[in-house]
mmCIF file of C-alpha atoms in Angstrom:
data_model
loop_
_atom_site.group_PDB
_atom_site.id
_atom_site.type_symbol
_atom_site.label_atom_id
_atom_site.label_comp_id
_atom_site.label_asym_id
_atom_site.label_seq_id
_atom_site.Cartn_x
_atom_site.Cartn_y
_atom_site.Cartn_z
ATOM 1 C CA GLY A 1 -13.927 10.617 -1.271
ATOM 2 C CA ILE A 2 -12.216 10.056 1.972
ATOM 3 C CA GLN A 3 -8.850 12.293 2.442
ATOM 4 C CA VAL A 4 -5.793 10.991 4.339
ATOM 5 C CA GLU A 5 -3.410 13.683 5.242
ATOM 6 C CA GLN A 6 0.109 12.780 6.726
ATOM 7 C CA SER A 7 2.427 15.269 8.634
ATOM 8 C CA PRO A 8 5.147 16.113 8.531
ATOM 9 C CA PRO A 9 6.107 15.447 4.918
ATOM 10 C CA ASP A 10 9.767 15.461 5.786
ATOM 11 C CA LEU A 11 11.465 14.851 8.973
ATOM 12 C CA ILE A 12 15.246 14.964 9.422
ATOM 13 C CA LEU A 13 16.730 13.694 12.637
ATOM 14 C CA GLN A 14 19.833 12.765 14.335
ATOM 15 C CA GLU A 15 20.394 8.986 15.560
ATOM 16 C CA GLY A 16 18.859 8.449 18.974
ATOM 17 C CA ALA A 17 16.209 11.036 18.544
ATOM 18 C CA ASN A 18 12.376 10.347 19.044
ATOM 19 C CA SER A 19 9.751 11.352 16.386
ATOM 20 C CA THR A 20 5.907 11.451 15.955
ATOM 21 C CA LEU A 21 4.257 10.986 12.812
ATOM 22 C CA ARG A 22 0.615 11.911 12.322
ATOM 23 C CA CYS A 23 -2.301 10.731 9.986
ATOM 24 C CA ASN A 24 -5.432 12.497 9.779
ATOM 25 C CA PHE A 25 -8.378 11.150 7.783
ATOM 26 C CA SER A 26 -11.628 13.012 7.064
ATOM 27 C CA ASP A 27 -14.147 10.193 7.574
ATOM 28 C CA SER A 28 -14.951 7.072 9.617
ATOM 29 C CA VAL A 29 -12.615 4.057 8.723
ATOM 30 C CA ASN A 30 -13.054 0.495 9.391
ATOM 31 C CA ASN A 31 -9.228 -0.031 9.299
ATOM 32 C CA LEU A 32 -5.958 1.772 9.383
ATOM 33 C CA GLN A 33 -2.443 0.387 8.760
ATOM 34 C CA TRP A 34 0.972 1.925 9.044
ATOM 35 C CA PHE A 35 3.528 0.897 6.591
ATOM 36 C CA HIS A 36 7.263 1.552 6.081
ATOM 37 C CA GLN A 37 8.425 1.543 2.375
ATOM 38 C CA ASN A 38 11.900 -0.033 2.077
ATOM 39 C CA PRO A 39 14.321 1.160 -0.499
ATOM 40 C CA TRP A 40 13.405 -1.432 -3.074
ATOM 41 C CA GLY A 41 9.622 -0.352 -2.902
ATOM 42 C CA GLN A 42 8.033 -3.002 -0.679
ATOM 43 C CA LEU A 43 5.555 -2.036 1.905
ATOM 44 C CA ILE A 44 6.532 -3.393 5.266
ATOM 45 C CA ASN A 45 3.469 -3.836 7.567
ATOM 46 C CA LEU A 46 4.081 -1.819 10.761
ATOM 47 C CA PHE A 47 0.773 -1.664 12.668
ATOM 48 C CA TYR A 48 -2.816 -2.913 11.864
ATOM 49 C CA ILE A 49 -4.597 -0.578 14.274
ATOM 50 C CA PRO A 50 -8.209 0.456 13.772
ATOM 51 C CA SER A 51 -8.159 1.831 17.235
ATOM 52 C CA GLY A 52 -6.283 1.817 20.481
ATOM 53 C CA THR A 53 -2.536 1.662 20.888
ATOM 54 C CA LYS A 54 0.026 -0.916 20.047
ATOM 55 C CA GLN A 55 3.677 -1.325 20.550
ATOM 56 C CA ASN A 56 6.375 -3.215 18.804
ATOM 57 C CA GLY A 57 9.967 -2.775 19.982
ATOM 58 C CA ARG A 58 10.958 1.114 19.508
ATOM 59 C CA LEU A 59 7.615 1.571 17.449
ATOM 60 C CA SER A 60 4.284 2.421 18.725
ATOM 61 C CA ALA A 61 1.052 3.685 17.384
ATOM 62 C CA THR A 62 -2.076 5.089 18.669
ATOM 63 C CA THR A 63 -5.369 5.468 16.715
ATOM 64 C CA VAL A 64 -8.308 7.511 18.070
ATOM 65 C CA ALA A 65 -11.015 6.669 15.605
ATOM 66 C CA THR A 66 -13.575 9.050 17.121
ATOM 67 C CA GLU A 67 -11.190 11.919 16.580
ATOM 68 C CA ARG A 68 -10.019 10.606 13.006
ATOM 69 C CA TYR A 69 -6.351 10.513 13.605
ATOM 70 C CA SER A 70 -3.573 8.085 14.366
ATOM 71 C CA LEU A 71 0.098 8.732 15.471
ATOM 72 C CA LEU A 72 3.106 6.597 14.905
ATOM 73 C CA TYR A 73 5.980 7.072 17.458
ATOM 74 C CA VAL A 74 9.608 6.142 16.677
ATOM 75 C CA SER A 75 11.870 6.232 19.657
ATOM 76 C CA SER A 76 15.617 6.085 19.793
ATOM 77 C CA SER A 77 15.885 6.381 15.929
ATOM 78 C CA GLN A 78 18.305 4.347 14.026
ATOM 79 C CA THR A 79 19.526 4.998 10.612
ATOM 80 C CA THR A 80 17.857 1.790 9.470
ATOM 81 C CA ASP A 81 14.607 3.577 10.185
ATOM 82 C CA SER A 82 15.118 6.003 7.408
ATOM 83 C CA GLY A 83 12.423 5.816 4.434
ATOM 84 C CA VAL A 84 8.643 6.859 3.814
ATOM 85 C CA TYR A 85 6.107 5.799 6.163
ATOM 86 C CA PHE A 86 2.588 5.485 4.980
ATOM 87 C CA CYS A 87 -0.669 5.568 6.824
ATOM 88 C CA ALA A 88 -3.360 3.872 4.742
ATOM 89 C CA VAL A 89 -7.224 3.695 5.883
ATOM 90 C CA ARG A 90 -10.074 1.586 4.712
ATOM 91 C CA PRO A 91 -13.376 3.830 4.515
ATOM 92 C CA PHE A 92 -16.327 2.677 6.538
ATOM 93 C CA ILE A 93 -18.584 3.296 3.738
ATOM 94 C CA ILE A 94 -17.181 0.796 1.280
ATOM 95 C CA GLN A 95 -18.416 -2.413 2.614
ATOM 96 C CA GLY A 96 -17.171 -5.522 1.295
ATOM 97 C CA ALA A 97 -14.014 -4.136 -0.438
ATOM 98 C CA GLN A 98 -10.540 -4.121 0.501
ATOM 99 C CA LYS A 99 -9.515 -0.731 -0.978
ATOM 100 C CA LEU A 100 -6.943 1.137 1.083
ATOM 101 C CA VAL A 101 -6.563 4.908 0.685
ATOM 102 C CA PHE A 102 -3.004 5.933 1.348
ATOM 103 C CA GLY A 103 -1.608 9.255 2.703
ATOM 104 C CA GLN A 104 1.292 10.902 0.682
ATOM 105 C CA GLY A 105 3.683 9.616 3.185
ATOM 106 C CA THR A 106 6.291 11.185 5.672
ATOM 107 C CA ARG A 107 9.917 10.719 4.521
ATOM 108 C CA LEU A 108 12.041 10.113 7.590
ATOM 109 C CA THR A 109 15.814 10.651 7.318
ATOM 110 C CA ILE A 110 17.943 9.585 10.197
ATOM 111 C CA ASN A 111 21.426 10.854 10.330
ATOM 112 C CA PRO A 112 24.361 9.200 12.100
ATOM 113 C CA LYS B 1 5.248 -18.929 5.389
ATOM 114 C CA ALA B 2 5.946 -17.220 1.911
ATOM 115 C CA GLY B 3 4.897 -13.836 1.525
ATOM 116 C CA VAL B 4 3.211 -12.117 -1.555
ATOM 117 C CA THR B 5 5.204 -12.917 -4.708
ATOM 118 C CA GLN B 6 5.254 -10.686 -7.722
ATOM 119 C CA THR B 7 6.878 -11.194 -10.912
ATOM 120 C CA PRO B 8 8.560 -9.856 -12.884
ATOM 121 C CA ARG B 9 10.270 -7.349 -10.520
ATOM 122 C CA TYR B 10 11.471 -4.987 -13.465
ATOM 123 C CA LEU B 11 10.568 -4.582 -16.853
ATOM 124 C CA ILE B 12 10.834 -2.101 -19.603
ATOM 125 C CA LYS B 13 8.290 -1.636 -22.540
ATOM 126 C CA THR B 14 7.841 0.871 -25.192
ATOM 127 C CA ARG B 15 4.737 2.822 -25.967
ATOM 128 C CA GLY B 16 2.010 0.846 -27.411
ATOM 129 C CA GLN B 17 3.084 -2.527 -26.045
ATOM 130 C CA GLN B 18 1.026 -4.371 -23.540
ATOM 131 C CA VAL B 19 2.312 -5.921 -20.218
ATOM 132 C CA THR B 20 1.256 -8.714 -18.021
ATOM 133 C CA LEU B 21 2.163 -8.609 -14.317
ATOM 134 C CA SER B 22 1.492 -11.629 -11.957
ATOM 135 C CA CYS B 23 0.939 -11.859 -8.202
ATOM 136 C CA SER B 24 0.667 -15.019 -6.073
ATOM 137 C CA PRO B 25 -0.913 -14.296 -2.614
ATOM 138 C CA ILE B 26 0.077 -15.498 0.783
ATOM 139 C CA SER B 27 -0.927 -19.212 0.979
ATOM 140 C CA GLY B 28 -4.578 -19.459 2.064
ATOM 141 C CA HIS B 29 -5.214 -15.765 1.268
ATOM 142 C CA ARG B 30 -8.041 -15.505 -1.280
ATOM 143 C CA SER B 31 -8.377 -11.648 -1.637
ATOM 144 C CA VAL B 32 -5.927 -9.714 -3.947
ATOM 145 C CA SER B 33 -5.748 -6.153 -4.736
ATOM 146 C CA TRP B 34 -3.603 -4.033 -6.919
ATOM 147 C CA TYR B 35 -2.090 -0.674 -6.403
ATOM 148 C CA GLN B 36 -0.264 1.833 -8.585
ATOM 149 C CA GLN B 37 2.450 3.911 -7.016
ATOM 150 C CA THR B 38 3.783 7.047 -9.072
ATOM 151 C CA PRO B 39 5.745 10.044 -7.728
ATOM 152 C CA GLY B 40 2.938 12.404 -8.771
ATOM 153 C CA GLN B 41 -0.073 10.467 -7.716
ATOM 154 C CA GLY B 42 1.061 8.525 -4.794
ATOM 155 C CA LEU B 43 -0.363 5.172 -4.276
ATOM 156 C CA GLN B 44 -3.603 4.546 -5.782
ATOM 157 C CA PHE B 45 -6.021 1.688 -5.782
ATOM 158 C CA LEU B 46 -6.449 -0.327 -9.271
ATOM 159 C CA PHE B 47 -8.783 -3.511 -8.306
ATOM 160 C CA GLU B 48 -9.480 -6.137 -5.878
ATOM 161 C CA TYR B 49 -10.409 -9.729 -6.395
ATOM 162 C CA PHE B 50 -11.842 -12.290 -4.155
ATOM 163 C CA SER B 51 -12.770 -15.836 -5.363
ATOM 164 C CA GLU B 52 -12.142 -14.985 -8.958
ATOM 165 C CA THR B 53 -14.525 -12.006 -8.849
ATOM 166 C CA GLN B 54 -13.658 -8.273 -9.110
ATOM 167 C CA ARG B 55 -15.193 -6.842 -6.086
ATOM 168 C CA ASN B 56 -14.093 -3.107 -6.565
ATOM 169 C CA LYS B 57 -12.210 -1.014 -9.232
ATOM 170 C CA GLY B 58 -10.445 2.165 -8.980
ATOM 171 C CA ASN B 59 -10.560 5.296 -11.091
ATOM 172 C CA PHE B 60 -8.342 3.974 -14.013
ATOM 173 C CA PRO B 61 -8.945 3.731 -17.709
ATOM 174 C CA GLY B 62 -10.322 0.371 -19.332
ATOM 175 C CA ARG B 63 -6.613 -0.320 -20.501
ATOM 176 C CA PHE B 64 -6.126 -1.467 -17.121
ATOM 177 C CA SER B 65 -7.689 -4.979 -16.394
ATOM 178 C CA GLY B 66 -7.057 -7.866 -14.273
ATOM 179 C CA ARG B 67 -8.335 -11.412 -13.232
ATOM 180 C CA GLN B 68 -7.838 -13.985 -10.707
ATOM 181 C CA PHE B 69 -7.420 -17.798 -10.787
ATOM 182 C CA SER B 70 -9.101 -20.265 -8.866
ATOM 183 C CA ASN B 71 -5.680 -20.903 -7.005
ATOM 184 C CA SER B 72 -6.186 -17.217 -6.044
ATOM 185 C CA ARG B 73 -3.109 -16.106 -8.001
ATOM 186 C CA SER B 74 -4.035 -12.728 -9.872
ATOM 187 C CA GLU B 75 -2.449 -11.185 -13.163
ATOM 188 C CA MET B 76 -3.039 -7.473 -14.191
ATOM 189 C CA ASN B 77 -2.807 -6.333 -17.803
ATOM 190 C CA VAL B 78 -2.066 -3.036 -19.177
ATOM 191 C CA SER B 79 -2.744 -2.621 -22.895
ATOM 192 C CA THR B 80 -1.403 0.240 -25.149
ATOM 193 C CA LEU B 81 1.100 1.317 -22.845
ATOM 194 C CA GLU B 82 1.595 5.146 -22.466
ATOM 195 C CA LEU B 83 4.743 6.862 -20.738
ATOM 196 C CA GLY B 84 2.442 7.678 -17.804
ATOM 197 C CA ASP B 85 2.035 4.121 -16.911
ATOM 198 C CA SER B 86 5.603 3.977 -15.749
ATOM 199 C CA ALA B 87 5.326 3.011 -12.035
ATOM 200 C CA LEU B 88 5.595 0.621 -9.238
ATOM 201 C CA TYR B 89 2.835 -1.814 -9.203
ATOM 202 C CA LEU B 90 2.127 -3.333 -5.772
ATOM 203 C CA CYS B 91 -0.036 -6.278 -5.015
ATOM 204 C CA ALA B 92 -1.427 -7.193 -1.720
ATOM 205 C CA SER B 93 -3.661 -10.165 -0.246
ATOM 206 C CA SER B 94 -5.671 -10.573 2.597
ATOM 207 C CA SER B 95 -7.033 -13.524 4.248
ATOM 208 C CA LEU B 96 -10.458 -11.940 4.585
ATOM 209 C CA ALA B 97 -13.027 -10.582 2.405
ATOM 210 C CA GLY B 98 -14.883 -7.512 3.158
ATOM 211 C CA SER B 99 -13.611 -4.213 4.883
ATOM 212 C CA THR B 100 -11.741 -5.996 7.787
ATOM 213 C CA GLY B 101 -8.450 -7.787 7.634
ATOM 214 C CA GLU B 102 -4.685 -6.675 7.316
ATOM 215 C CA LEU B 103 -3.249 -6.275 3.908
ATOM 216 C CA PHE B 104 0.242 -7.592 3.136
ATOM 217 C CA PHE B 105 2.029 -6.368 0.137
ATOM 218 C CA GLY B 106 4.703 -7.969 -2.301
ATOM 219 C CA GLU B 107 7.910 -6.372 -3.422
ATOM 220 C CA GLY B 108 6.243 -4.774 -6.537
ATOM 221 C CA SER B 109 6.912 -4.930 -10.237
ATOM 222 C CA ARG B 110 8.556 -1.795 -11.443
ATOM 223 C CA LEU B 111 7.547 -0.691 -14.868
ATOM 224 C CA THR B 112 9.296 1.665 -17.108
ATOM 225 C CA VAL B 113 7.503 2.790 -20.448
ATOM 226 C CA LEU B 114 10.065 4.291 -22.971
#
């Protein structure tokens, strides 16, 4: 099946720093989403981005589907940005199914 | 607009028991899918329902089952619980069937098996 790799696995930064999280996937995808998992376990939607670039405040994301990767940018980091960020893709070959395949996540720690 | 609601949020069971978890999707959403999250395996797909029909199933034993009701609410059941079933169970809903559509997740049900 499709493989989703996120890098780096861990990232520790000071408040105010910028960061780039990467998601590589091994096959064509119909869809890609970025999530932030809060301390209580809920997955918070950040971006629904099968291709192109989107921005939402200090966060932005770019997906280059033809090259099978996506990037999540966090600018001017705040301590509230800490947590685990997941990339999830929906394989193109599985038509008619809402199955998401998740990466292992990037744990971002922002120190004050 | 209310989000995806999962109940119960926390529960503790013992080996051999069974458990039923409930998920109410966002109003108007007809697709519901379930995921298991463990420290060792990460987030894994369990199954997906649309219009009361199971459309896809992940690689889990038959002890894991689910269903969807006519109002799109879904339940999943785990029978003969094992220690390894301890996990966060997440439900997601989507307005679209098929391979497009954004998924929205609930807060999860955290199951501990003793």
